[in-house]
PDB file of C-alpha atoms and ligand atoms in Angstrom:
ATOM      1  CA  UNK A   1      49.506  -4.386  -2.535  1.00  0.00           C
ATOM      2  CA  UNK A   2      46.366  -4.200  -4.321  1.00  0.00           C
ATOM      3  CA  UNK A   3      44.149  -7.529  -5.017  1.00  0.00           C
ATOM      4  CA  UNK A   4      43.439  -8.260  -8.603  1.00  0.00           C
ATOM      5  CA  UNK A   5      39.947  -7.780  -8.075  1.00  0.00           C
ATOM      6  CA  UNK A   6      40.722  -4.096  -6.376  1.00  0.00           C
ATOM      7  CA  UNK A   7      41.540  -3.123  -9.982  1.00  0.00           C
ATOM      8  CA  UNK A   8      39.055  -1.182 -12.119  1.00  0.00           C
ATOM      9  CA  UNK A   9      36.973  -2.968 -15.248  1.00  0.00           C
ATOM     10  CA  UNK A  10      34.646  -2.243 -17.371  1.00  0.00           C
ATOM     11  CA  UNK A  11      31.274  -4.658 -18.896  1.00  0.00           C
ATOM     12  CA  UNK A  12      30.213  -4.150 -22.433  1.00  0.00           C
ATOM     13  CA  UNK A  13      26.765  -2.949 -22.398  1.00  0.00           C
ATOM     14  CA  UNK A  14      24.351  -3.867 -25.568  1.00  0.00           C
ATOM     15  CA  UNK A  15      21.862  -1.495 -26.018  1.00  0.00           C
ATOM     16  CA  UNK A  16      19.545  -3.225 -28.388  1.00  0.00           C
ATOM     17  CA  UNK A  17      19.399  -6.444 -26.984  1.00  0.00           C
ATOM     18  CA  UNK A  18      19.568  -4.948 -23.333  1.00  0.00           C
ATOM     19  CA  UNK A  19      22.354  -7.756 -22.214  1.00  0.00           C
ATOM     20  CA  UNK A  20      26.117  -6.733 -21.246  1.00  0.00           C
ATOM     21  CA  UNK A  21      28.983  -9.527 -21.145  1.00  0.00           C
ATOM     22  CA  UNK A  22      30.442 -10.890 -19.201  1.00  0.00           C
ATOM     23  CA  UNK A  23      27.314 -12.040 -17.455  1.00  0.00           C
ATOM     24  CA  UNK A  24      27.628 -13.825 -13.679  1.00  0.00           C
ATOM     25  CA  UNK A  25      23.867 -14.185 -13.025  1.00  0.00           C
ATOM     26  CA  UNK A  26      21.146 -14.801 -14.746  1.00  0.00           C
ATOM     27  CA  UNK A  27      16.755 -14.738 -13.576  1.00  0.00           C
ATOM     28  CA  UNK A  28      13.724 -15.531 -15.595  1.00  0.00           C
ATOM     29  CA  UNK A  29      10.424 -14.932 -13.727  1.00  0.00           C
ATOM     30  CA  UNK A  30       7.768 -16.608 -15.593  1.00  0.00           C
ATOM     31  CA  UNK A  31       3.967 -16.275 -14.279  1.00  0.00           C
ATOM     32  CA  UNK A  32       4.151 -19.232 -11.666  1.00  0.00           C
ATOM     33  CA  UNK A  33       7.016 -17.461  -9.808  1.00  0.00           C
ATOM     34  CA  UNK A  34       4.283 -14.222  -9.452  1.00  0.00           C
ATOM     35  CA  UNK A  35       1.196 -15.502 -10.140  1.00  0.00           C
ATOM     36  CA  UNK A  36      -1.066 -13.948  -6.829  1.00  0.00           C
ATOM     37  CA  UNK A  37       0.675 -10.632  -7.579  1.00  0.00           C
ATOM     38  CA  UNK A  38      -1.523  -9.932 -10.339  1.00  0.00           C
ATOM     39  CA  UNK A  39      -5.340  -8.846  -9.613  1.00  0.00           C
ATOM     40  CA  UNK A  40      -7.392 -10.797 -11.897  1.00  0.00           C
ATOM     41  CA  UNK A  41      -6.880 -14.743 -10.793  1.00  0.00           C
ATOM     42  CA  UNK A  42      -8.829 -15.757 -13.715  1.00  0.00           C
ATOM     43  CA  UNK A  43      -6.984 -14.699 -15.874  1.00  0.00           C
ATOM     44  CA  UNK A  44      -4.019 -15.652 -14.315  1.00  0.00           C
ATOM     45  CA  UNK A  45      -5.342 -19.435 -14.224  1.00  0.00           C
ATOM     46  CA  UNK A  46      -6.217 -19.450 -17.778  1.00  0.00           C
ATOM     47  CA  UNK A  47      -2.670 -18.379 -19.003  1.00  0.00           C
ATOM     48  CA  UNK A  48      -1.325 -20.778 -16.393  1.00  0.00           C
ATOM     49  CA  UNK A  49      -2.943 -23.740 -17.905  1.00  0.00           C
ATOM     50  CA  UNK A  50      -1.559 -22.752 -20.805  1.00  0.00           C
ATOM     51  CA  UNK A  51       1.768 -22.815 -19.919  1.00  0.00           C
ATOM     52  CA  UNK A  52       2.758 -19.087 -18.389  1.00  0.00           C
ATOM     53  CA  UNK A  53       4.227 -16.744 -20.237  1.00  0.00           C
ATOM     54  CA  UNK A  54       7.785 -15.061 -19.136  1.00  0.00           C
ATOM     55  CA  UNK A  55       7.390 -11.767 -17.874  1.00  0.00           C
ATOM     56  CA  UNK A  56      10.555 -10.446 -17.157  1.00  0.00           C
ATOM     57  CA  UNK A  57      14.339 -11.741 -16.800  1.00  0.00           C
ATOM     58  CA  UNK A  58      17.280 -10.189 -15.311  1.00  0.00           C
ATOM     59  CA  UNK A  59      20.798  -9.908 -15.238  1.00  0.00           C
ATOM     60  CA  UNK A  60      23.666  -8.750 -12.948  1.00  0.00           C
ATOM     61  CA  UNK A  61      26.993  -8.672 -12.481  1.00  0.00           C
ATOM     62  CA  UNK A  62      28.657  -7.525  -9.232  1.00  0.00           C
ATOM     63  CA  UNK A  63      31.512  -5.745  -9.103  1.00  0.00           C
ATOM     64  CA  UNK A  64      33.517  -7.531  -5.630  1.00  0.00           C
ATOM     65  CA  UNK A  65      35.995  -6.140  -4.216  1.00  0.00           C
ATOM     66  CA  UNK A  66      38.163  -6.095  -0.910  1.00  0.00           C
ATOM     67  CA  UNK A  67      36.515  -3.414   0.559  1.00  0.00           C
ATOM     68  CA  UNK A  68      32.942  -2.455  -0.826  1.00  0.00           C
ATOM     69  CA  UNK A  69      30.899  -4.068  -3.617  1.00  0.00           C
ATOM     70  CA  UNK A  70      28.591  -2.722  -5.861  1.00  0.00           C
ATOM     71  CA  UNK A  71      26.165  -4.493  -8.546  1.00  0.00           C
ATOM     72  CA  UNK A  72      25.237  -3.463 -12.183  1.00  0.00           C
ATOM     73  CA  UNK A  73      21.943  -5.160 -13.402  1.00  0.00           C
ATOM     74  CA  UNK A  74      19.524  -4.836 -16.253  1.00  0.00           C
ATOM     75  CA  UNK A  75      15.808  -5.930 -16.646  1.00  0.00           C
ATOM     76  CA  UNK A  76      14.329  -6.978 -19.559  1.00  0.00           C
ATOM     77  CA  UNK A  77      10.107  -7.065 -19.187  1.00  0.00           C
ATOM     78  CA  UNK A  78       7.823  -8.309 -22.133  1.00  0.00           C
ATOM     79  CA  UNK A  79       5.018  -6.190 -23.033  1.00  0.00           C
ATOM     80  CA  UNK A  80       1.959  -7.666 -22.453  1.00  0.00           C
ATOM     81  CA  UNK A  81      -0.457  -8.071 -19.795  1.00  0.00           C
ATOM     82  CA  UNK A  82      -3.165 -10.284 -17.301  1.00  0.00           C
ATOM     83  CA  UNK A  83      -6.540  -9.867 -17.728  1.00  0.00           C
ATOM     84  CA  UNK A  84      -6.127  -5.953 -17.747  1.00  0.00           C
ATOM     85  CA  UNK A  85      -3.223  -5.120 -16.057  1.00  0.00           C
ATOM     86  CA  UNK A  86       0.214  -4.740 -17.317  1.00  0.00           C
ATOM     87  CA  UNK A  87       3.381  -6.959 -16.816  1.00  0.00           C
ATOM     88  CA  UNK A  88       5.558  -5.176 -13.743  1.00  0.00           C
ATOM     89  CA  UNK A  89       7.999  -6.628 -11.837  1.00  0.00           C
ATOM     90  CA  UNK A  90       7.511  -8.174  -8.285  1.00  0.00           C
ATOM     91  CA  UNK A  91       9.098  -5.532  -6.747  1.00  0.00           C
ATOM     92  CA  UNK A  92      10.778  -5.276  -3.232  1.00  0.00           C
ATOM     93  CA  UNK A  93      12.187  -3.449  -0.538  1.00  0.00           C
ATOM     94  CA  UNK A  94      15.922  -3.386  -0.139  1.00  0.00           C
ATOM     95  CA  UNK A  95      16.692  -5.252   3.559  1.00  0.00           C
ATOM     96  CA  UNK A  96      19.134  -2.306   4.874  1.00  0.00           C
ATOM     97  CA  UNK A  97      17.740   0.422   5.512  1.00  0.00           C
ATOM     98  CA  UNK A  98      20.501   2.414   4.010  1.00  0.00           C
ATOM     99  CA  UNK A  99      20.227   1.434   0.306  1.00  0.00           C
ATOM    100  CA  UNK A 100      19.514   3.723  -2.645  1.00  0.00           C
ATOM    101  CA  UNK A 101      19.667   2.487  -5.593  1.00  0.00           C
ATOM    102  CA  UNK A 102      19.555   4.274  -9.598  1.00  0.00           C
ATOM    103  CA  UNK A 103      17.642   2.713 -12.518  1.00  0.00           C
ATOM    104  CA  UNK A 104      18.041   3.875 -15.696  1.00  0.00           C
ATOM    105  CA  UNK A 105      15.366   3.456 -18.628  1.00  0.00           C
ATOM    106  CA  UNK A 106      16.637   2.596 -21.468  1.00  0.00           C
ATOM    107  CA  UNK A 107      14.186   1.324 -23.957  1.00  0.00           C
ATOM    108  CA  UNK A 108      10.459   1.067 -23.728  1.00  0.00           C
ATOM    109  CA  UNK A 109       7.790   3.445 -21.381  1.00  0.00           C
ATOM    110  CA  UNK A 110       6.094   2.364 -18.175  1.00  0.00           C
ATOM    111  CA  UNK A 111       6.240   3.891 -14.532  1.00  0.00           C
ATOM    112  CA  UNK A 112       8.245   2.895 -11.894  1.00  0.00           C
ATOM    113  CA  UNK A 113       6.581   3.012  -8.423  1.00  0.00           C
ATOM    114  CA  UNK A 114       7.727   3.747  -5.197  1.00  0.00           C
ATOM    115  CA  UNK A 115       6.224   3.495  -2.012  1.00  0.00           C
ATOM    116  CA  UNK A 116       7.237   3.196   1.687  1.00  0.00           C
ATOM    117  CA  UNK A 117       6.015   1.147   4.503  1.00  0.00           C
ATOM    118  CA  UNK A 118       4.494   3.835   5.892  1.00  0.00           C
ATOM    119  CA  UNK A 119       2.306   3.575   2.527  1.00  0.00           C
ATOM    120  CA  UNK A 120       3.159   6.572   0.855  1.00  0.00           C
ATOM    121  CA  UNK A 121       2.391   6.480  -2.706  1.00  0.00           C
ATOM    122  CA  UNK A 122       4.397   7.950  -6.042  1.00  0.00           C
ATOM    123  CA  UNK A 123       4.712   6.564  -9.368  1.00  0.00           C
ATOM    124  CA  UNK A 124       7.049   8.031 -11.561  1.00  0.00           C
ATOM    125  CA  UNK A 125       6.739   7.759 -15.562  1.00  0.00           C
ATOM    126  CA  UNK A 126       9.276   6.364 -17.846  1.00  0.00           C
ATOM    127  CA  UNK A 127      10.661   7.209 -21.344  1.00  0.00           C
ATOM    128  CA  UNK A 128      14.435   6.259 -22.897  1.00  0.00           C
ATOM    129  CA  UNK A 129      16.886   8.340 -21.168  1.00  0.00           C
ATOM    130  CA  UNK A 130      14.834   8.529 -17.744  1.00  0.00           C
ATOM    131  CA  UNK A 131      16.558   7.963 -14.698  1.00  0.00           C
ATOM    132  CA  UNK A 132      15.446   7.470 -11.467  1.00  0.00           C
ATOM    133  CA  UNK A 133      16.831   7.907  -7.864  1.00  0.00           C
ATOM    134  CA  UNK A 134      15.190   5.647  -5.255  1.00  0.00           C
ATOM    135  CA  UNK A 135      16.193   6.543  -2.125  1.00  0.00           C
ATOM    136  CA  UNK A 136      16.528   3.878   0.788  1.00  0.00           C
ATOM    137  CA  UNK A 137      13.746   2.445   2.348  1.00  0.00           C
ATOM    138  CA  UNK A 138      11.706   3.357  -0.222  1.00  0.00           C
ATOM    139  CA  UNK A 139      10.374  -0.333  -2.340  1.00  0.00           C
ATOM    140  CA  UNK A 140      10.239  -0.059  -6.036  1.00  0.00           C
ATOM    141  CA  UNK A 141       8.270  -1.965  -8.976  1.00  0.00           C
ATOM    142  CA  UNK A 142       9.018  -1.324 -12.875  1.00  0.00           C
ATOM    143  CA  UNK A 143       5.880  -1.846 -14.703  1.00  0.00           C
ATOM    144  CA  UNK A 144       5.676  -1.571 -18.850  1.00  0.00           C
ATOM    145  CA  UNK A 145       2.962  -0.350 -20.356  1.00  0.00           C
ATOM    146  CA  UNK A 146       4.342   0.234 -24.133  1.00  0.00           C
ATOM    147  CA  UNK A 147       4.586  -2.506 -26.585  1.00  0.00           C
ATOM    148  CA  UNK A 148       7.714  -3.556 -26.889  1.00  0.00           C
ATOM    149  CA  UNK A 149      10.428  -4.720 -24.609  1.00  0.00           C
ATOM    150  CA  UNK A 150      11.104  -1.969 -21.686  1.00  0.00           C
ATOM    151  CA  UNK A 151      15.018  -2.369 -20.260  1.00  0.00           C
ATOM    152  CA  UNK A 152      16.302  -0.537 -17.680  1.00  0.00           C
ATOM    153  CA  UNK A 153      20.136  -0.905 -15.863  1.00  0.00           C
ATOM    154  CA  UNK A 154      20.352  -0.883 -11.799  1.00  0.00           C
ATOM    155  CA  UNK A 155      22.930   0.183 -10.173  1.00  0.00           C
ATOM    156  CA  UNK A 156      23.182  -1.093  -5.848  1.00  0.00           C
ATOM    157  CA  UNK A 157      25.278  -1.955  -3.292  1.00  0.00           C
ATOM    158  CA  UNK A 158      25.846  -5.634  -2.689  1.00  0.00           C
ATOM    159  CA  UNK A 159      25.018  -6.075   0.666  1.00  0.00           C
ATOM    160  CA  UNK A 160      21.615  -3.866  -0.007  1.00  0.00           C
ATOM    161  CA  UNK A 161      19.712  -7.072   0.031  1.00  0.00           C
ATOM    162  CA  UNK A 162      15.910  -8.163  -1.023  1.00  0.00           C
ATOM    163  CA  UNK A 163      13.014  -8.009   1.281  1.00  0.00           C
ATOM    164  CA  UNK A 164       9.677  -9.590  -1.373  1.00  0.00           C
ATOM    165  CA  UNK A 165       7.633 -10.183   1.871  1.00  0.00           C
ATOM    166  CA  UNK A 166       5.429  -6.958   2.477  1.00  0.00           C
ATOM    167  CA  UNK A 167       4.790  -6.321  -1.317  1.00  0.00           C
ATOM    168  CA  UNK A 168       3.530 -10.119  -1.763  1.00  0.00           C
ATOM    169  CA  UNK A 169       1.618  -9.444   1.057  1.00  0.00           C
ATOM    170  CA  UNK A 170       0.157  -5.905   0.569  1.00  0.00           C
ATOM    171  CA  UNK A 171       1.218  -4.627  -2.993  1.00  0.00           C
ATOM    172  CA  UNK A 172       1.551  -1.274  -3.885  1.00  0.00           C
ATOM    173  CA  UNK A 173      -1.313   0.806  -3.399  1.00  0.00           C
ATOM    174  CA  UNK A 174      -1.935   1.122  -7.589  1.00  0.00           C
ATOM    175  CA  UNK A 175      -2.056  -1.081  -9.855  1.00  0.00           C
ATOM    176  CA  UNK A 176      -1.113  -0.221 -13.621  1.00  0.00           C
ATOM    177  CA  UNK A 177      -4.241  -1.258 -16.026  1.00  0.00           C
ATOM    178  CA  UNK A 178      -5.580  -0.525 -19.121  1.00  0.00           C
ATOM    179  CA  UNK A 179      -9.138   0.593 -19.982  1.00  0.00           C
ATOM    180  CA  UNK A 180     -10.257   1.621 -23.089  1.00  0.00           C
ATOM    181  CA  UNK A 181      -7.456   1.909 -24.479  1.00  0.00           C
ATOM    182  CA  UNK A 182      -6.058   4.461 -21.545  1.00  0.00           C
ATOM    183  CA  UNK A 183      -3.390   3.285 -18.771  1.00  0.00           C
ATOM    184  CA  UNK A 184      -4.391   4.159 -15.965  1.00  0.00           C
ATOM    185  CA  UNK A 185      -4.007   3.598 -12.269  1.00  0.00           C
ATOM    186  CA  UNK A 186      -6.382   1.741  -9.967  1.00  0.00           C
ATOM    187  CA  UNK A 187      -6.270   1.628  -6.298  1.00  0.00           C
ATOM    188  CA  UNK A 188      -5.189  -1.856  -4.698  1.00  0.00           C
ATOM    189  CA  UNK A 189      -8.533  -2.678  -2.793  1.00  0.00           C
ATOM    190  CA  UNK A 190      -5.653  -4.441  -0.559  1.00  0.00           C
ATOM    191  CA  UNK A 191      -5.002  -0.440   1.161  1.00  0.00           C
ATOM    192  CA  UNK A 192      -8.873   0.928   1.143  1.00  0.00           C
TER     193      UNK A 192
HETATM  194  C1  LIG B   1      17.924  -4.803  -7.390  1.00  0.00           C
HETATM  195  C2  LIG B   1      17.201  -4.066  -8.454  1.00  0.00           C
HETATM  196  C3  LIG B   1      16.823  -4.851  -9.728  1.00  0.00           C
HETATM  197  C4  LIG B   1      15.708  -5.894  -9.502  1.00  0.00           C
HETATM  198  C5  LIG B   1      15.177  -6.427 -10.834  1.00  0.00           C
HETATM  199  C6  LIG B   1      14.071  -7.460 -10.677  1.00  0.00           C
HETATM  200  O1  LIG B   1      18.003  -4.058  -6.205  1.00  0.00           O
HETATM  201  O2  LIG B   1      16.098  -3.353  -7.930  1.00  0.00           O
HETATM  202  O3  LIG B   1      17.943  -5.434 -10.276  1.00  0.00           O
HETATM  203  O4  LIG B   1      16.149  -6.948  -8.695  1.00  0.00           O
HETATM  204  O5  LIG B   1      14.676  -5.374 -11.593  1.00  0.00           O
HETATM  205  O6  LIG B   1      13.029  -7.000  -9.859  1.00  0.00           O
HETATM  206  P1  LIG B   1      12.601  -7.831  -8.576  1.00  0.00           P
HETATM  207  O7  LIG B   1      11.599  -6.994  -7.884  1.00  0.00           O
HETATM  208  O8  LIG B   1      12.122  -9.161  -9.048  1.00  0.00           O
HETATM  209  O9  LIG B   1      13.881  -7.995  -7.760  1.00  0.00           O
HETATM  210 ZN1  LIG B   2      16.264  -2.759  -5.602  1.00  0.00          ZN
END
């Protein structure tokens, strides 16, 4: 006898607004919750005191079942930046060490970056339509540089779990700026 929640079912998806319903969990990470991930602390204490701005929420809704469950999320990050560099997410590793995961751009450009603990380095860039395997144990940051709102779905495994530790610690080794008018990517004097 199957369980009613070994049945399949299927989340409406809106692609403009970058939300789906229903909705089981919902994350807003304004400034405060990130604030010594970004570079220039001046900056960052200036826009704190007046206020923070929201840099990115996100969604998901996990699909449980009796035997394995997996999790669909989306990400919604302004456009904008601190000081000089753009608005990313925090970014993390996933806690087992066998845990891929799939993102999916779609709306907005940036890069999503990838790195392992080992410190190797690769930044891929991001249009609508791109989509992205990250294979386990390597951590993972979304970071927009357009102007507008950049959305992207995830697709994991429930039990892949969230390790924020070595990336508040050590970053990634690039950060995403802009200078004169150009992004571009600067090393994280963190790894020289
Ligand atoms: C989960 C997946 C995403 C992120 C989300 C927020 O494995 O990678 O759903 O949780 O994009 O990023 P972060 O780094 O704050 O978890
Ligand atoms: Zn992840």
């Amino acid at each position: 006898m199957l369980e009613d929640q070994d049945y399949p079912k299927s989340i409406q998806f809106e692609v403009q607004t970058g939300q789906f319903r229903p909705l089981l969990d919902h994350t807003v990470r304004r400034l405060q919750d990130m604030a010594g991930m970004f570079a220039d602390q001046v900056a960052v204490k200036r826009e704190l005191e007046r206020g923070g701005r929201v840099i990115y929420e996100f969604d998901s809704h996990p699909f449980k079942t009796s035997h394995s469950d997996m999790v669909l999320g989306v990400t919604r990050i302004n456009p904008g930046k601190v000081g000089d560099e753009f608005f990313m997410t925090k970014g993390h590793i996933h806690e087992r060490d066998d845990q891929p995961e799939i993102y999916h751009c779609v709306q907005g450009e940036g890069y999503l970056l990838l790195q392992t603990m080992g410190g190797e380095f690769q930044a891929e860039r991001w249009t609508p339509g791109t989509i992205s395997h990250i294979p386990p144990m390597w951590a993972h940051r979304v970071v927009n540089t357009g102007d507008r709102l950049l959305i992207f779905l995830a697709v994991f495994h429930l039990s892949a779990g969230h390790d924020y530790r070595p990336i508040e610690e050590k970053g990634f080794r690039k950060r995403v700026i802009e200078r004169n008018g150009q992004v571009i990517f600067i090393p994280d004097n963190r790894w020289t």
